[in-house]
Every structure is written in structure tokens, then in C-alpha cells.
PDB file of C-alpha atoms in Angstrom:
ATOM      1  CA  MET U   1      37.698 -73.603 -80.373  1.00 50.00           C
ATOM      2  CA  ARG U   2      39.351 -74.882 -76.694  1.00 49.00           C
ATOM      3  CA  ARG U   3      39.982 -70.926 -76.259  1.00 52.00           C
ATOM      4  CA  TYR U   4      36.668 -70.236 -76.285  1.00 45.00           C
ATOM      5  CA  LEU U   5      35.465 -73.619 -73.697  1.00 40.00           C
ATOM      6  CA  LEU U   6      37.259 -72.152 -70.845  1.00 40.00           C
ATOM      7  CA  PRO U   7      35.862 -67.971 -70.566  1.00 42.00           C
ATOM      8  CA  PHE U   8      32.651 -70.385 -71.845  1.00 43.00           C
ATOM      9  CA  CYS U   9      32.911 -73.219 -68.700  1.00 40.00           C
ATOM     10  CA  LEU U  10      33.786 -70.087 -66.112  1.00 39.00           C
ATOM     11  CA  LEU U  11      30.760 -68.141 -67.358  1.00 42.00           C
ATOM     12  CA  THR U  12      28.237 -71.036 -67.091  1.00 44.00           C
ATOM     13  CA  LEU U  13      29.873 -72.148 -63.637  1.00 42.00           C
ATOM     14  CA  LEU U  14      30.019 -68.261 -62.502  1.00 41.00           C
ATOM     15  CA  LEU U  15      26.310 -67.566 -64.324  1.00 41.00           C
ATOM     16  CA  LEU U  16      24.719 -71.102 -62.390  1.00 43.00           C
ATOM     17  CA  SER U  17      26.241 -69.611 -58.159  1.00 43.00           C
ATOM     18  CA  ALA U  18      24.960 -66.601 -58.941  1.00 44.00           C
ATOM     19  CA  CYS U  19      20.929 -68.321 -59.105  1.00 45.00           C
ATOM     20  CA  GLN U  20      20.553 -69.798 -56.876  1.00 46.00           C
ATOM     21  CA  ALA U  21      18.336 -69.532 -54.051  1.00 52.00           C
ATOM     22  CA  ASP U  22      18.731 -68.632 -50.495  1.00 63.00           C
ATOM     23  CA  ASP U  23      17.124 -70.826 -48.378  1.00 78.00           C
ATOM     24  CA  SER U  24      17.043 -69.410 -44.865  1.00 88.00           C
ATOM     25  CA  ILE U  25      13.955 -67.265 -47.322  1.00 95.00           C
ATOM     26  CA  SER U  26      10.805 -68.692 -46.880  1.00 95.00           C
ATOM     27  CA  ARG U  27       9.155 -70.151 -49.789  1.00 96.00           C
ATOM     28  CA  GLU U  28       6.419 -71.752 -48.593  1.00 93.00           C
ATOM     29  CA  TYR U  29       3.461 -69.458 -48.386  1.00 96.00           C
ATOM     30  CA  ARG U  30       3.393 -65.773 -51.221  1.00 97.00           C
ATOM     31  CA  CYS U  31       4.928 -63.237 -50.236  1.00 98.00           C
ATOM     32  CA  ASN U  32       4.409 -59.205 -52.097  1.00 97.00           C
ATOM     33  CA  PHE U  33       4.473 -56.645 -49.975  1.00 97.00           C
ATOM     34  CA  ILE U  34       5.099 -53.469 -51.339  1.00 97.00           C
ATOM     35  CA  PHE U  35       4.731 -49.710 -49.717  1.00 97.00           C
ATOM     36  CA  TYR U  36       5.596 -46.111 -51.385  1.00 97.00           C
ATOM     37  CA  THR U  37       6.989 -44.233 -48.257  1.00 96.00           C
ATOM     38  CA  SER U  38       6.938 -40.949 -50.209  1.00 96.00           C
ATOM     39  CA  LEU U  39       3.112 -41.355 -49.422  1.00 96.00           C
ATOM     40  CA  HIS U  40       3.024 -41.898 -46.370  1.00 96.00           C
ATOM     41  CA  PRO U  41       5.307 -39.843 -44.883  1.00 95.00           C
ATOM     42  CA  GLN U  42       5.925 -40.310 -40.853  1.00 93.00           C
ATOM     43  CA  PRO U  43       3.878 -40.163 -38.225  1.00 94.00           C
ATOM     44  CA  CYS U  44       2.610 -43.384 -40.413  1.00 97.00           C
ATOM     45  CA  GLN U  45       3.991 -46.832 -38.313  1.00 97.00           C
ATOM     46  CA  LEU U  46       5.961 -48.065 -41.336  1.00 96.00           C
ATOM     47  CA  THR U  47       7.952 -45.369 -42.549  1.00 96.00           C
ATOM     48  CA  GLY U  48       9.014 -44.836 -38.930  1.00 95.00           C
ATOM     49  CA  ILE U  49      10.733 -48.266 -38.698  1.00 96.00           C
ATOM     50  CA  LEU U  50      13.576 -47.192 -41.610  1.00 96.00           C
ATOM     51  CA  GLY U  51      16.573 -46.746 -39.536  1.00 93.00           C
ATOM     52  CA  ASN U  52      15.282 -46.762 -35.851  1.00 96.00           C
ATOM     53  CA  SER U  53      16.911 -49.771 -34.437  1.00 96.00           C
ATOM     54  CA  GLY U  54      14.825 -51.927 -33.494  1.00 97.00           C
ATOM     55  CA  HIS U  55      10.945 -50.934 -34.247  1.00 97.00           C
ATOM     56  CA  PHE U  56       9.102 -53.662 -36.077  1.00 98.00           C
ATOM     57  CA  VAL U  57       5.600 -53.697 -37.076  1.00 98.00           C
ATOM     58  CA  LYS U  58       2.610 -56.296 -38.026  1.00 98.00           C
ATOM     59  CA  ILE U  59       1.589 -55.785 -40.800  1.00 98.00           C
ATOM     60  CA  GLN U  60      -2.020 -57.019 -42.577  1.00 97.00           C
ATOM     61  CA  THR U  61      -4.489 -56.131 -45.153  1.00 96.00           C
ATOM     62  CA  ASN U  62      -7.964 -55.892 -46.133  1.00 94.00           C
ATOM     63  CA  ILE U  63     -10.125 -53.853 -48.290  1.00 94.00           C
ATOM     64  CA  GLN U  64     -12.956 -51.465 -47.512  1.00 95.00           C
ATOM     65  CA  GLN U  65     -15.318 -50.089 -49.180  1.00 95.00           C
ATOM     66  CA  GLY U  66     -13.090 -50.871 -52.502  1.00 93.00           C
ATOM     67  CA  ILE U  67      -9.974 -49.632 -50.800  1.00 94.00           C
ATOM     68  CA  ARG U  68      -7.570 -51.775 -49.697  1.00 95.00           C
ATOM     69  CA  HIS U  69      -5.852 -51.037 -45.744  1.00 96.00           C
ATOM     70  CA  LEU U  70      -2.745 -51.540 -44.119  1.00 97.00           C
ATOM     71  CA  LYS U  71      -3.067 -52.721 -40.782  1.00 98.00           C
ATOM     72  CA  THR U  72      -0.074 -52.080 -38.997  1.00 98.00           C
ATOM     73  CA  THR U  73       0.711 -52.541 -34.919  1.00 97.00           C
ATOM     74  CA  ARG U  74       3.932 -51.495 -33.935  1.00 97.00           C
ATOM     75  CA  ASN U  75       5.868 -53.430 -31.131  1.00 97.00           C
ATOM     76  CA  TYR U  76       6.700 -51.607 -28.839  1.00 95.00           C
ATOM     77  CA  ASP U  77       3.380 -50.381 -27.887  1.00 96.00           C
ATOM     78  CA  ASN U  78       0.717 -52.230 -29.882  1.00 96.00           C
ATOM     79  CA  ALA U  79      -0.173 -48.859 -30.939  1.00 97.00           C
ATOM     80  CA  PRO U  80      -2.494 -49.508 -34.141  1.00 98.00           C
ATOM     81  CA  GLU U  81      -2.371 -47.768 -36.969  1.00 98.00           C
ATOM     82  CA  ASP U  82      -5.112 -47.891 -40.626  1.00 98.00           C
ATOM     83  CA  VAL U  83      -3.384 -47.094 -43.629  1.00 97.00           C
ATOM     84  CA  PRO U  84      -5.800 -46.400 -46.631  1.00 97.00           C
ATOM     85  CA  LEU U  85      -3.763 -47.257 -50.078  1.00 96.00           C
ATOM     86  CA  THR U  86      -5.650 -44.981 -52.424  1.00 95.00           C
ATOM     87  CA  THR U  87      -3.186 -43.517 -54.801  1.00 95.00           C
ATOM     88  CA  ALA U  88      -2.933 -45.017 -58.503  1.00 93.00           C
ATOM     89  CA  LYS U  89       0.016 -46.186 -57.795  1.00 93.00           C
ATOM     90  CA  GLU U  90      -0.819 -48.406 -55.107  1.00 93.00           C
ATOM     91  CA  SER U  91      -3.914 -49.747 -55.899  1.00 88.00           C
ATOM     92  CA  GLN U  92      -2.511 -51.625 -59.067  1.00 90.00           C
ATOM     93  CA  PHE U  93      -0.558 -54.256 -56.800  1.00 90.00           C
ATOM     94  CA  ASN U  94      -1.958 -57.247 -55.206  1.00 91.00           C
ATOM     95  CA  TYR U  95      -0.751 -58.291 -51.491  1.00 95.00           C
ATOM     96  CA  TYR U  96       0.036 -60.990 -50.725  1.00 96.00           C
ATOM     97  CA  LEU U  97       1.187 -61.774 -46.628  1.00 97.00           C
ATOM     98  CA  GLY U  98       2.628 -64.720 -45.986  1.00 96.00           C
ATOM     99  CA  ALA U  99       1.531 -67.949 -44.380  1.00 96.00           C
ATOM    100  CA  ASN U 100      -2.262 -65.572 -42.733  1.00 94.00           C
ATOM    101  CA  ASP U 101      -2.091 -62.519 -44.272  1.00 95.00           C
ATOM    102  CA  CYS U 102       0.429 -60.789 -41.303  1.00 97.00           C
ATOM    103  CA  ILE U 103       3.388 -60.292 -41.700  1.00 98.00           C
ATOM    104  CA  ILE U 104       6.493 -58.162 -39.700  1.00 98.00           C
ATOM    105  CA  ILE U 105       9.019 -56.345 -41.334  1.00 98.00           C
ATOM    106  CA  GLY U 106      11.615 -54.091 -39.374  1.00 98.00           C
ATOM    107  CA  THR U 107      14.892 -52.579 -38.126  1.00 97.00           C
ATOM    108  CA  SER U 108      17.239 -55.308 -35.908  1.00 97.00           C
ATOM    109  CA  SER U 109      18.617 -53.971 -33.469  1.00 96.00           C
ATOM    110  CA  TYR U 110      21.614 -56.459 -34.216  1.00 95.00           C
ATOM    111  CA  ASP U 111      22.776 -55.421 -37.131  1.00 95.00           C
ATOM    112  CA  ASN U 112      20.899 -52.079 -38.587  1.00 96.00           C
ATOM    113  CA  GLN U 113      19.100 -54.251 -40.853  1.00 97.00           C
ATOM    114  CA  LEU U 114      15.938 -54.386 -42.231  1.00 98.00           C
ATOM    115  CA  VAL U 115      13.924 -57.706 -41.643  1.00 98.00           C
ATOM    116  CA  ALA U 116      11.172 -58.839 -42.620  1.00 98.00           C
ATOM    117  CA  TYR U 117       8.875 -62.606 -40.993  1.00 98.00           C
ATOM    118  CA  ASP U 118       5.942 -64.211 -40.980  1.00 98.00           C
ATOM    119  CA  GLY U 119       3.211 -63.266 -38.857  1.00 97.00           C
ATOM    120  CA  GLN U 120       2.357 -67.229 -37.536  1.00 97.00           C
ATOM    121  CA  CYS U 121       4.369 -69.900 -36.101  1.00 96.00           C
ATOM    122  CA  PRO U 122       6.131 -71.762 -37.828  1.00 96.00           C
ATOM    123  CA  ASN U 123       6.575 -74.552 -35.529  1.00 94.00           C
ATOM    124  CA  CYS U 124       3.241 -74.801 -35.575  1.00 95.00           C
ATOM    125  CA  LEU U 125       2.503 -74.372 -39.134  1.00 95.00           C
ATOM    126  CA  ALA U 126       4.917 -77.354 -39.344  1.00 93.00           C
ATOM    127  CA  ASP U 127       3.091 -79.254 -36.704  1.00 92.00           C
ATOM    128  CA  TYR U 128      -0.539 -79.132 -37.047  1.00 93.00           C
ATOM    129  CA  ASN U 129      -3.071 -78.745 -40.145  1.00 86.00           C
ATOM    130  CA  GLY U 130      -4.166 -74.809 -40.679  1.00 87.00           C
ATOM    131  CA  ILE U 131      -2.075 -71.326 -41.184  1.00 90.00           C
ATOM    132  CA  SER U 132      -4.160 -69.683 -37.843  1.00 94.00           C
ATOM    133  CA  TYR U 133      -1.158 -69.656 -35.651  1.00 97.00           C
ATOM    134  CA  PRO U 134      -0.719 -65.587 -34.776  1.00 97.00           C
ATOM    135  CA  LEU U 135       2.170 -63.944 -32.945  1.00 97.00           C
ATOM    136  CA  THR U 136       1.905 -61.430 -30.398  1.00 97.00           C
ATOM    137  CA  TRP U 137       4.264 -58.718 -29.267  1.00 97.00           C
ATOM    138  CA  GLN U 138       6.069 -59.352 -25.474  1.00 96.00           C
ATOM    139  CA  LYS U 139       9.047 -58.410 -23.758  1.00 95.00           C
ATOM    140  CA  ASN U 140       8.412 -54.821 -24.164  1.00 94.00           C
ATOM    141  CA  GLY U 141       8.214 -55.715 -28.425  1.00 95.00           C
ATOM    142  CA  MET U 142      11.756 -57.967 -28.380  1.00 96.00           C
ATOM    143  CA  GLN U 143       9.984 -61.288 -28.729  1.00 97.00           C
ATOM    144  CA  LEU U 144       7.044 -62.443 -30.516  1.00 97.00           C
ATOM    145  CA  HIS U 145       4.870 -65.681 -29.022  1.00 96.00           C
ATOM    146  CA  CYS U 146       2.643 -68.288 -29.674  1.00 96.00           C
ATOM    147  CA  ALA U 147      -0.113 -69.071 -27.574  1.00 95.00           C
ATOM    148  CA  LYS U 148      -0.083 -72.876 -29.640  1.00 94.00           C
ATOM    149  CA  CYS U 149       2.894 -73.350 -28.471  1.00 92.00           C
ATOM    150  CA  ASP U 150       3.949 -71.244 -25.789  1.00 93.00           C
ATOM    151  CA  ARG U 151       7.265 -70.187 -28.067  1.00 94.00           C
ATOM    152  CA  SER U 152       8.869 -66.738 -27.930  1.00 95.00           C
ATOM    153  CA  TYR U 153      11.131 -65.631 -30.674  1.00 96.00           C
ATOM    154  CA  ASP U 154      13.585 -63.163 -31.149  1.00 97.00           C
ATOM    155  CA  ILE U 155      12.437 -60.505 -33.028  1.00 97.00           C
ATOM    156  CA  ASN U 156      15.155 -59.288 -34.719  1.00 96.00           C
ATOM    157  CA  ASN U 157      17.741 -62.511 -35.780  1.00 96.00           C
ATOM    158  CA  GLY U 158      14.068 -64.614 -36.128  1.00 96.00           C
ATOM    159  CA  THR U 159      15.571 -67.232 -33.703  1.00 95.00           C
ATOM    160  CA  ILE U 160      13.485 -68.810 -30.705  1.00 94.00           C
ATOM    161  CA  ALA U 161      14.311 -67.089 -27.536  1.00 90.00           C
ATOM    162  CA  SER U 162      12.334 -70.157 -25.410  1.00 79.00           C
ATOM    163  CA  ASP U 163      13.352 -73.344 -24.962  1.00 69.00           C
ATOM    164  CA  THR U 164      10.324 -75.185 -26.077  1.00 71.00           C
ATOM    165  CA  PRO U 165      10.306 -78.392 -26.507  1.00 72.00           C
ATOM    166  CA  GLY U 166       9.780 -80.160 -30.165  1.00 71.00           C
ATOM    167  CA  SER U 167      10.830 -78.916 -32.952  1.00 73.00           C
ATOM    168  CA  ASN U 168      12.743 -75.663 -33.082  1.00 86.00           C
ATOM    169  CA  LYS U 169      11.885 -73.868 -36.127  1.00 92.00           C
ATOM    170  CA  GLN U 170      13.496 -69.779 -36.739  1.00 95.00           C
ATOM    171  CA  LEU U 171      10.632 -67.763 -38.018  1.00 97.00           C
ATOM    172  CA  LEU U 172      10.119 -67.497 -41.569  1.00 97.00           C
ATOM    173  CA  ARG U 173      11.862 -65.146 -43.121  1.00 98.00           C
ATOM    174  CA  TYR U 174      10.833 -63.041 -46.877  1.00 98.00           C
ATOM    175  CA  LYS U 175      13.369 -60.749 -48.604  1.00 98.00           C
ATOM    176  CA  VAL U 176      13.522 -57.305 -48.206  1.00 98.00           C
ATOM    177  CA  ILE U 177      14.681 -54.022 -49.393  1.00 98.00           C
ATOM    178  CA  PHE U 178      14.318 -50.370 -49.114  1.00 98.00           C
ATOM    179  CA  ASP U 179      15.152 -48.496 -51.941  1.00 96.00           C
ATOM    180  CA  GLY U 180      14.509 -44.921 -49.753  1.00 94.00           C
ATOM    181  CA  ASP U 181      11.298 -44.890 -51.868  1.00 95.00           C
ATOM    182  CA  LEU U 182       9.902 -48.102 -50.849  1.00 96.00           C
ATOM    183  CA  ILE U 183       9.845 -50.884 -49.000  1.00 98.00           C
ATOM    184  CA  HIS U 184       9.469 -54.294 -50.598  1.00 98.00           C
ATOM    185  CA  ALA U 185       9.042 -57.932 -49.116  1.00 98.00           C
ATOM    186  CA  TRP U 186       8.633 -60.309 -51.065  1.00 98.00           C
ATOM    187  CA  ASN U 187       9.529 -64.128 -51.601  1.00 97.00           C
TER     188      ASN U 187
END
């Protein structure tokens, strides 16, 4: 019996450590976003961020005449794009885009990794009631700015780029992967 106890304990410890949540991922606001790049090849903005260091898009969604549309805005030139999701494959998902239906996805120029953030100011979300504290592009799209608290955030790592007194929360971050066909952001 003892000879089975040690391997069992080690396996249990390994499984428990593997199940621990990543503390840097925000779980305050639901996020579940799926996008098939094969259905929307370039010049689609969202497909264009992949592998392009420093390229990000702000993503929002709405329903128009029964069809879900993604509204994206590129960081470096503020160019908007409307992407209708018309296939049966795309219409089977429920989309949740964080605090106020806006997320930001892009490729960090620091480490060339895909990152996803909430599109709302984390400090204002913490300090005030409500969820409408949108971030806007500034400094050629390398920072996000909140008009409410006047904080700016570095888009490449989510840290505060300006010295504003008070809370100093980083951008709310979500998990994100690209598997060669699918971008998926979630928490």
C-alpha cells in the first residue's frame, strides 16, 4: 500500500498545481471571443494584426438586421472596419467582450506575443460605479488613454505609461491564442 501512496501523492500535487488559475487574467467581466481568420483573410484588420509587431485592433460587436458585425479600429491609423459574421460556423457562438463589449487584441512589440485586453479603463472601473470608461488610441497607437482619469497605458504590456495619482491598475488582461485559423480570447 505504501508503495502506491507516494506516486499517488505526487500525482495529486501535480494535478492541483496544474489547475491553478493565472492571476494576471481578469475574471471580473466575461470574455469569450472567437474569430476565424480563414473566413476573413487580409486585408481584414483583425487578421492583419497577426505576426505584425505593434499592430492592435479595438473590437466591438453589434447585431444589424439579424447579423452579428464586428467593428474594429486599428491602433496606428484609427481606421475603422465593419466585418459581418455571416457563416453558420460564426453565428453559433455567443460573444462576450469584457466590461462594456470592447476588447483589444494585438501583437506586442516587446515580445511578439499575441495579447488581449479589456477596452475599458481598469482604474475607473475600480474607482467609480458603471462600466463606460472607454480607452482611446494615442501616441501613434502605442498607448491607450482614458479621458475620465487621464491615465495612459502602454499597449504592448498593459502597464500605466503616465504618472497619475491614485489607483495604478494595469489593463485587464484576457487569455488569447491563435491556432493558425482561429483567434480565441477568453477568461
